[in-house]
mmCIF file with all atom_site columns, C-alpha atoms in Angstrom:
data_model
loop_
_atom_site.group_PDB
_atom_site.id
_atom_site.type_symbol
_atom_site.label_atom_id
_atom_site.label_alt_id
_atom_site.label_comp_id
_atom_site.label_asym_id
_atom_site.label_entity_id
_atom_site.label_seq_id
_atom_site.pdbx_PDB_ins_code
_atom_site.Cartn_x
_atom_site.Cartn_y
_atom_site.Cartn_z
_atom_site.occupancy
_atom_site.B_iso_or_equiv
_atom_site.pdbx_formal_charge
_atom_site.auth_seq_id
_atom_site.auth_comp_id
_atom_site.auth_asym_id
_atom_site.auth_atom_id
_atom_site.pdbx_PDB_model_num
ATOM 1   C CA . UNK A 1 1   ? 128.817 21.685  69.646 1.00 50.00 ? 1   UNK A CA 1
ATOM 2   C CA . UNK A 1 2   ? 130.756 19.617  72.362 1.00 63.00 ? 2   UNK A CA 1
ATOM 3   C CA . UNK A 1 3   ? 132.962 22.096  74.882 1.00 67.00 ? 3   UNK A CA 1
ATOM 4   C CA . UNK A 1 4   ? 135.383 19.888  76.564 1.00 65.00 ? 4   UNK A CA 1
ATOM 5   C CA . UNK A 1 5   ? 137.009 22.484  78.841 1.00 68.00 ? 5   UNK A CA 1
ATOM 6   C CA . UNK A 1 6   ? 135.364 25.747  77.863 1.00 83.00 ? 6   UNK A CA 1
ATOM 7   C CA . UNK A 1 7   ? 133.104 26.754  80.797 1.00 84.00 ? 7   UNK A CA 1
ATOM 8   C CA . UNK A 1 8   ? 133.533 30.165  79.835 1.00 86.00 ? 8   UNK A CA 1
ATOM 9   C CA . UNK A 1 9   ? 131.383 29.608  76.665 1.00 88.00 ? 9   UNK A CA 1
ATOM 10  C CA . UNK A 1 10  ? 129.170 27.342  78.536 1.00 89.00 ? 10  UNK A CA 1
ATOM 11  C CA . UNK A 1 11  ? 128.780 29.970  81.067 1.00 90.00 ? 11  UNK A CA 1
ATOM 12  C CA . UNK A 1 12  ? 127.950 32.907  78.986 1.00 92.00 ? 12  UNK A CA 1
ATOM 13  C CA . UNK A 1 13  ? 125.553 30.454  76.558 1.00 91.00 ? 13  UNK A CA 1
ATOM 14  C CA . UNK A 1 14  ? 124.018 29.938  80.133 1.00 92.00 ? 14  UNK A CA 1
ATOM 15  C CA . UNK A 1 15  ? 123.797 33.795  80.927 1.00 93.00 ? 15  UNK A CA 1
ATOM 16  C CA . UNK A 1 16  ? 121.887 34.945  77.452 1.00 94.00 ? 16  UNK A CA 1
ATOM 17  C CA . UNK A 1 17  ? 119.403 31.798  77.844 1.00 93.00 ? 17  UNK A CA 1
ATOM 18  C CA . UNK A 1 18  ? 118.559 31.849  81.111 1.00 92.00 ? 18  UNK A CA 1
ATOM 19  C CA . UNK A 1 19  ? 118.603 35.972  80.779 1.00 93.00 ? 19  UNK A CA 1
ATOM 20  C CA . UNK A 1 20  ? 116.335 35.911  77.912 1.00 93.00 ? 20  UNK A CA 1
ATOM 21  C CA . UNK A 1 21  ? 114.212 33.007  79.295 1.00 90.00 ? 21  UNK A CA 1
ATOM 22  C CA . UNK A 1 22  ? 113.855 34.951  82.840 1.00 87.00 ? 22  UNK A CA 1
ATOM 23  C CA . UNK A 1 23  ? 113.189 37.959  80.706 1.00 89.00 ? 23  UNK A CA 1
ATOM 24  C CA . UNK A 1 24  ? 110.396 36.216  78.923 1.00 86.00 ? 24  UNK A CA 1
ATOM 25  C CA . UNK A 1 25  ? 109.272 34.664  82.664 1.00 83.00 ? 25  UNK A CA 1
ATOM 26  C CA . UNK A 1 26  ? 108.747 38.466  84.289 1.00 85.00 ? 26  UNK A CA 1
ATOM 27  C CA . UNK A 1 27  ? 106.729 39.983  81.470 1.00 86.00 ? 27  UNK A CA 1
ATOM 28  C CA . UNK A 1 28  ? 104.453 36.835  81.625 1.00 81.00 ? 28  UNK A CA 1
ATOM 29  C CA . UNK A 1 29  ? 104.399 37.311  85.805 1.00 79.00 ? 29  UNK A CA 1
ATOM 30  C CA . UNK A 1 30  ? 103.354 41.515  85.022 1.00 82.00 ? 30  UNK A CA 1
ATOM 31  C CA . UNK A 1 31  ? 100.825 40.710  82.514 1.00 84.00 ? 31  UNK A CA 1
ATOM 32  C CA . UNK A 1 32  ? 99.458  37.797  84.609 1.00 79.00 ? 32  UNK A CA 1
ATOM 33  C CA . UNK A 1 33  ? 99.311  40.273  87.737 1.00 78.00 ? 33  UNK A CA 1
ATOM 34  C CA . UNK A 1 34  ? 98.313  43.106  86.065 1.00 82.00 ? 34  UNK A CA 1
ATOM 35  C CA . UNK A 1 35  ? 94.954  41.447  84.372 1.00 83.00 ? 35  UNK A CA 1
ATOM 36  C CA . UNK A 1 36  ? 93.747  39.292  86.724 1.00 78.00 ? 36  UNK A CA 1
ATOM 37  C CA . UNK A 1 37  ? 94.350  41.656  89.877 1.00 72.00 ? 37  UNK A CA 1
ATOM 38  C CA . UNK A 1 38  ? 94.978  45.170  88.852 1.00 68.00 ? 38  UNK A CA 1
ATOM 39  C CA . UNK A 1 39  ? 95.428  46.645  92.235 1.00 76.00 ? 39  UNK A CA 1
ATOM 40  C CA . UNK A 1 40  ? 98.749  45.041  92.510 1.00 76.00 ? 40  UNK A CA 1
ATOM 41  C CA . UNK A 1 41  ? 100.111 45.349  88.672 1.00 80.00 ? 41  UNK A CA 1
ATOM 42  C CA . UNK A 1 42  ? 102.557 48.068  90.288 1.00 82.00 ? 42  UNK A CA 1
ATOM 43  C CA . UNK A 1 43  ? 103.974 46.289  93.141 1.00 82.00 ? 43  UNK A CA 1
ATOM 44  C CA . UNK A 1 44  ? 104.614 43.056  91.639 1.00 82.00 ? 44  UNK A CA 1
ATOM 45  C CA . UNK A 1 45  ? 106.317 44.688  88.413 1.00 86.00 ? 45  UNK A CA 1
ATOM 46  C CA . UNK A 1 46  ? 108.928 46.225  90.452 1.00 90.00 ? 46  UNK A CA 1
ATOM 47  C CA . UNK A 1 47  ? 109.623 43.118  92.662 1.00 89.00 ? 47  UNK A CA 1
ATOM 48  C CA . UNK A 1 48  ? 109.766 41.368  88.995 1.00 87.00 ? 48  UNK A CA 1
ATOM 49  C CA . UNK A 1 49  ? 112.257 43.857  87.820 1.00 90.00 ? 49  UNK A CA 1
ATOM 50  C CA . UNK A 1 50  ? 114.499 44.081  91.422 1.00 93.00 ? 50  UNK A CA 1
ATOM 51  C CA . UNK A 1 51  ? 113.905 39.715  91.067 1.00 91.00 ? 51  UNK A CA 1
ATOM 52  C CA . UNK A 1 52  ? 114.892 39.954  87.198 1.00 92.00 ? 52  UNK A CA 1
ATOM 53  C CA . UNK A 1 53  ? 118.287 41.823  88.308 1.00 94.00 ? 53  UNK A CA 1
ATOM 54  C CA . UNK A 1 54  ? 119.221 40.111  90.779 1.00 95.00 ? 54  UNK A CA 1
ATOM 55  C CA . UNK A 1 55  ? 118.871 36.683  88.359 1.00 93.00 ? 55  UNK A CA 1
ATOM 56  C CA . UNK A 1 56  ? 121.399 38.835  85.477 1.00 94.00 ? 56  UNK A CA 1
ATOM 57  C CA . UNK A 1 57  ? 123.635 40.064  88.389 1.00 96.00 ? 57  UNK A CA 1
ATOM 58  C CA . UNK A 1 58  ? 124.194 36.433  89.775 1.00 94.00 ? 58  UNK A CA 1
ATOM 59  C CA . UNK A 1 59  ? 124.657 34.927  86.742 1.00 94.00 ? 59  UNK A CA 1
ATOM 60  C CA . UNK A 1 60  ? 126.764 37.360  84.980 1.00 94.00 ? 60  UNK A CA 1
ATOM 61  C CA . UNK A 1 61  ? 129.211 36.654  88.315 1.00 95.00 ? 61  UNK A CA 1
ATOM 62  C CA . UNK A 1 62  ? 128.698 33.165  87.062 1.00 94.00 ? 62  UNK A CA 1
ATOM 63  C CA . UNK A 1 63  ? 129.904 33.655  83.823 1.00 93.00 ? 63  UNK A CA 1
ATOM 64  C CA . UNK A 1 64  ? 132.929 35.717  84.960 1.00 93.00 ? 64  UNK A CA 1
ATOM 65  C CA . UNK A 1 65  ? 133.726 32.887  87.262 1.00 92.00 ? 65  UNK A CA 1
ATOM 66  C CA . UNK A 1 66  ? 133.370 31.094  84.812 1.00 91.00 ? 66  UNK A CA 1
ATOM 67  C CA . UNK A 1 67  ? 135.721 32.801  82.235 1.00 91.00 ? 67  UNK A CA 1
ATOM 68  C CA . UNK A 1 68  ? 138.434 32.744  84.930 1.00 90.00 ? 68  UNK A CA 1
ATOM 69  C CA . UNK A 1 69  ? 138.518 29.293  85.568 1.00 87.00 ? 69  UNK A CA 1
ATOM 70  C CA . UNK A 1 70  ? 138.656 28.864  81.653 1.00 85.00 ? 70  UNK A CA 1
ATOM 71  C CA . UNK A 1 71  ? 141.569 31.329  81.110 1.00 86.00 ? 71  UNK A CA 1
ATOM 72  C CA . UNK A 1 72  ? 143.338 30.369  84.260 1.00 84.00 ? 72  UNK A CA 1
ATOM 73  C CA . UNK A 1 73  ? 142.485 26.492  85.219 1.00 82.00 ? 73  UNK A CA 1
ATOM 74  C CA . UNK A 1 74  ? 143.309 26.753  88.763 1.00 84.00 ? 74  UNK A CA 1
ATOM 75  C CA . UNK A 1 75  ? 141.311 24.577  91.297 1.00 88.00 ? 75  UNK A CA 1
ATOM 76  C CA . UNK A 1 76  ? 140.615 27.243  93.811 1.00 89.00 ? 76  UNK A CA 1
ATOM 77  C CA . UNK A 1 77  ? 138.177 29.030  90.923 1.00 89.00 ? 77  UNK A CA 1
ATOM 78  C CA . UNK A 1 78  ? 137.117 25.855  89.436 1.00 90.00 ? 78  UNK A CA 1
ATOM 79  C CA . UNK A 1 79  ? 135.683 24.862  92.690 1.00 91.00 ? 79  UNK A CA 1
ATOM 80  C CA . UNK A 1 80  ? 134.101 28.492  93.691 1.00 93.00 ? 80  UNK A CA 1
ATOM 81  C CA . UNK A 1 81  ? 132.435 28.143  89.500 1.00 92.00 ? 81  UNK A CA 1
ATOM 82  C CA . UNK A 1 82  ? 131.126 24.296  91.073 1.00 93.00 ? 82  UNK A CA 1
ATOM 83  C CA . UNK A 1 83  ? 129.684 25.781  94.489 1.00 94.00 ? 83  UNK A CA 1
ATOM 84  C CA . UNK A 1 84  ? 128.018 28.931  92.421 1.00 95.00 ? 84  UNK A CA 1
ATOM 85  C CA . UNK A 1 85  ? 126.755 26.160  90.379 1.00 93.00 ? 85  UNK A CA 1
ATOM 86  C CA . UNK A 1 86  ? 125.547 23.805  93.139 1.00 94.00 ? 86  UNK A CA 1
ATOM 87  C CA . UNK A 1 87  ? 123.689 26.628  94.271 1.00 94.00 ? 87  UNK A CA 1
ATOM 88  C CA . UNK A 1 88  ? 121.626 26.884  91.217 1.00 93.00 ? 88  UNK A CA 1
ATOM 89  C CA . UNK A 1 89  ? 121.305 23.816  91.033 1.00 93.00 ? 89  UNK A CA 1
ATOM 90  C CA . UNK A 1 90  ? 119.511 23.194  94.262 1.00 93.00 ? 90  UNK A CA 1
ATOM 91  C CA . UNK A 1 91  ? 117.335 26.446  94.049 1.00 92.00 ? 91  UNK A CA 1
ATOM 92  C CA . UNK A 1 92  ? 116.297 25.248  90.532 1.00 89.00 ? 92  UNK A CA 1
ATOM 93  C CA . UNK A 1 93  ? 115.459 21.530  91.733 1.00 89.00 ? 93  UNK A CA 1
ATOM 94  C CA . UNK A 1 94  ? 113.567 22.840  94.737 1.00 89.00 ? 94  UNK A CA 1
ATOM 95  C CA . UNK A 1 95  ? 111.622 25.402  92.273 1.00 86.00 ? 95  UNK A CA 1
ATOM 96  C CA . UNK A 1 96  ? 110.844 22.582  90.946 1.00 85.00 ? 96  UNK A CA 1
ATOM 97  C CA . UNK A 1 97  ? 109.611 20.936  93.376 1.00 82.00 ? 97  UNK A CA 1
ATOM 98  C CA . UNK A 1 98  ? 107.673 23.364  94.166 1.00 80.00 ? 98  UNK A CA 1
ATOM 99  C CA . UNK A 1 99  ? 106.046 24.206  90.792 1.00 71.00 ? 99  UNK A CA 1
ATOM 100 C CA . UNK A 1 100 ? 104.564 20.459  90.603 1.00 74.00 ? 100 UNK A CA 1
ATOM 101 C CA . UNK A 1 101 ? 104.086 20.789  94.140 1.00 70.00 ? 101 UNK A CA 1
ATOM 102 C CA . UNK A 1 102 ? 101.828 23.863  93.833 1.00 65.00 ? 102 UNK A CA 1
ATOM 103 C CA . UNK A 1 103 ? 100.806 23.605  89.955 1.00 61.00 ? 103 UNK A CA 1
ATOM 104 C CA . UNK A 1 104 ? 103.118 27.259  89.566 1.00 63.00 ? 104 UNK A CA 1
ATOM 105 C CA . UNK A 1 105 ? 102.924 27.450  85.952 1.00 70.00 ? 105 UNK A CA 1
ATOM 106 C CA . UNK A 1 106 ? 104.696 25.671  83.277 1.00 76.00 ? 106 UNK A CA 1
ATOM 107 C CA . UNK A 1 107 ? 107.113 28.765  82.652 1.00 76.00 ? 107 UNK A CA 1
ATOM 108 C CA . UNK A 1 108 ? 108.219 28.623  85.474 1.00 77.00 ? 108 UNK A CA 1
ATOM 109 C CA . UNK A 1 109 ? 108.807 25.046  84.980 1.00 83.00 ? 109 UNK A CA 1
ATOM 110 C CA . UNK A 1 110 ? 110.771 24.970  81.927 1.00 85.00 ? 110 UNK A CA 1
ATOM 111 C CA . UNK A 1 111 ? 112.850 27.933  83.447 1.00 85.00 ? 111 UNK A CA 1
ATOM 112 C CA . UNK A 1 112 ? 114.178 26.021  86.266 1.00 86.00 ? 112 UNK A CA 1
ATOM 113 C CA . UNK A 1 113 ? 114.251 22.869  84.187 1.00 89.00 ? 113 UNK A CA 1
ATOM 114 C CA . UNK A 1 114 ? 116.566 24.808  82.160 1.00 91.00 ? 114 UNK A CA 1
ATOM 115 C CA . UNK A 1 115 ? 118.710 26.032  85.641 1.00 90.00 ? 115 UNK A CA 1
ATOM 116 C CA . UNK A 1 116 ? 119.308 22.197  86.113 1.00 92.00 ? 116 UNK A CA 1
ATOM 117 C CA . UNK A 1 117 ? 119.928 21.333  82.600 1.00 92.00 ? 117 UNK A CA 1
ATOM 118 C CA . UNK A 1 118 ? 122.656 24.198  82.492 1.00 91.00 ? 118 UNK A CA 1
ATOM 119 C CA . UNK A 1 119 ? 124.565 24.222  85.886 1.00 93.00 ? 119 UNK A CA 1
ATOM 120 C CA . UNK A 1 120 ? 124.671 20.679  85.386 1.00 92.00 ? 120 UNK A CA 1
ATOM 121 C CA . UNK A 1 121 ? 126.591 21.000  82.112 1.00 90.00 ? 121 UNK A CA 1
ATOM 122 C CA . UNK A 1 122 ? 128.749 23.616  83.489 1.00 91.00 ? 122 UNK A CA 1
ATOM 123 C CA . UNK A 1 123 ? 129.393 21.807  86.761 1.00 92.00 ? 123 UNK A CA 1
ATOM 124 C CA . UNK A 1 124 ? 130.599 18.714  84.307 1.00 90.00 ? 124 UNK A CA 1
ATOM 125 C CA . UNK A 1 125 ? 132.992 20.943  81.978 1.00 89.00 ? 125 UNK A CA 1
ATOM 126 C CA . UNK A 1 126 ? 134.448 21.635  85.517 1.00 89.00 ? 126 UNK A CA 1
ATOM 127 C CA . UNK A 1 127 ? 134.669 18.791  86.705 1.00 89.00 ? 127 UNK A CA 1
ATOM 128 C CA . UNK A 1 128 ? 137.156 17.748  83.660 1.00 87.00 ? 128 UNK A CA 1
ATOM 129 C CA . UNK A 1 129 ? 139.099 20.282  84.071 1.00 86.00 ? 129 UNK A CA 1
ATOM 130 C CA . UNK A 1 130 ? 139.921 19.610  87.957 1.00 86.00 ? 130 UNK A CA 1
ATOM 131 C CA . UNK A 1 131 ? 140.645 16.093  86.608 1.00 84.00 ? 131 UNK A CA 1
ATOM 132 C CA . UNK A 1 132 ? 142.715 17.319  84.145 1.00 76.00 ? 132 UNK A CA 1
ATOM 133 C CA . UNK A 1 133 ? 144.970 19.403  86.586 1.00 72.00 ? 133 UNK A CA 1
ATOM 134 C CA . UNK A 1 134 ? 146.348 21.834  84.030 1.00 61.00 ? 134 UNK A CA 1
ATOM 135 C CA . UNK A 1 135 ? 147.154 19.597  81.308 1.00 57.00 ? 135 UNK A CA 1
ATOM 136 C CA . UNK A 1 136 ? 144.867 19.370  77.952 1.00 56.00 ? 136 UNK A CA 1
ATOM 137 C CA . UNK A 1 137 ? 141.795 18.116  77.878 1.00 56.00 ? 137 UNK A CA 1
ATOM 138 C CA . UNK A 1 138 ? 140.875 14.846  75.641 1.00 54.00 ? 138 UNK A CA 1
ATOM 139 C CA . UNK A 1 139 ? 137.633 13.054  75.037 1.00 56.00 ? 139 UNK A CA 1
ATOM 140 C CA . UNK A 1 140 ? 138.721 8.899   76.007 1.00 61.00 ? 140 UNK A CA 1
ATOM 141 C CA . UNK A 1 141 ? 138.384 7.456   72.526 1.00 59.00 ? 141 UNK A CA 1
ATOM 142 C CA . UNK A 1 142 ? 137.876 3.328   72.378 1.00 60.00 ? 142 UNK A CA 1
ATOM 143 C CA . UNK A 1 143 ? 141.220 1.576   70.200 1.00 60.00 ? 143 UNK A CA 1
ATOM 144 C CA . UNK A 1 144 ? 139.510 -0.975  67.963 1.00 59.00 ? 144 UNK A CA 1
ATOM 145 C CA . UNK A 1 145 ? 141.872 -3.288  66.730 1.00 57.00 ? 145 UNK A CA 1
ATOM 146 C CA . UNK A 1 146 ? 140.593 -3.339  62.797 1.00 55.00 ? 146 UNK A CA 1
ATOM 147 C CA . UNK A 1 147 ? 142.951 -6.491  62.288 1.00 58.00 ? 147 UNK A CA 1
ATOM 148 C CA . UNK A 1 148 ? 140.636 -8.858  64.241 1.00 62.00 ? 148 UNK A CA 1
ATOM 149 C CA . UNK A 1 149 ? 137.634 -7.859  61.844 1.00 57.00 ? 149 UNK A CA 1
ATOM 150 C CA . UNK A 1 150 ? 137.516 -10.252 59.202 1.00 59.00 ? 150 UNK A CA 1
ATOM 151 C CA . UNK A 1 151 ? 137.316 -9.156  55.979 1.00 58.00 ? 151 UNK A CA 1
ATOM 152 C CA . UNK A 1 152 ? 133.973 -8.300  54.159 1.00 57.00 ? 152 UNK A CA 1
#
């Protein structure tokens, strides 16, 4: 599937994944907490689920933002979608960094691998459509010129 303006889809394929991923990424945190020091299974499960919230929160504004830059293509929202998206961006490369830093867990890894992956994409599909300043979108296609190719 290639989305040349679309950041709404892109945003909300970005919200489910990176939900369902984070969702995946908290139970693995409670059940790591909760069998290897069981004094503070309760704690950490609510600072998971407050954490987990706030993740679904931010990026459900993402995906609104998102959907109105789609819908309306004006630069003011297309640049508030790229700065949301910088912002993950940098908090998922410094996870990163971190995680190989501190050996964190490859969940957590592939998570924030994912961020990058993501608010990169979306931060390109933006990109285009500043460039495009209202007007359609197009891929660049190369014009061969068949009649130069000589004939099988």
């Amino acid at each position: 599937m290639h989305l040349t303006y679309e950041t709404g889809k892109a945003t909300m394929i970005q919200f489910i994944v990176i939900a369902l991923i984070n969702l995946g990424s908290t139970i693995a945190s409670v059940i790591n907490a909760c069998t290897h020091n069981g004094n503070q299974c309760v704690p950490n499960m609510l600072t998971s689920i407050v954490f987990y919230i706030l993740i679904v929160v931010w990026f459900g504004f993402i995906m609104a933002l998102g959907l109105q830059a789609q819908v309306k293509r004006s630069k003011p929202s297309l640049r508030l979608l790229i700065v949301a998206e910088l912002a993950v961006f940098v908090v998922a490369a410094y996870d990163i960094h971190l995680g190989i830093t501190y050996h964190n867990g490859a969940v957590g890894l592939f998570t924030s691998l994912l961020d990058l992956i993501f608010s990169f994409w979306v931060i390109s599909l933006a990109f285009r459509l500043i460039r495009a300043g209202g007007r359609r979108v197009v891929v660049k296609r190369i014009n061969r010129d068949d009649s130069k190719v000589p004939p099988l």
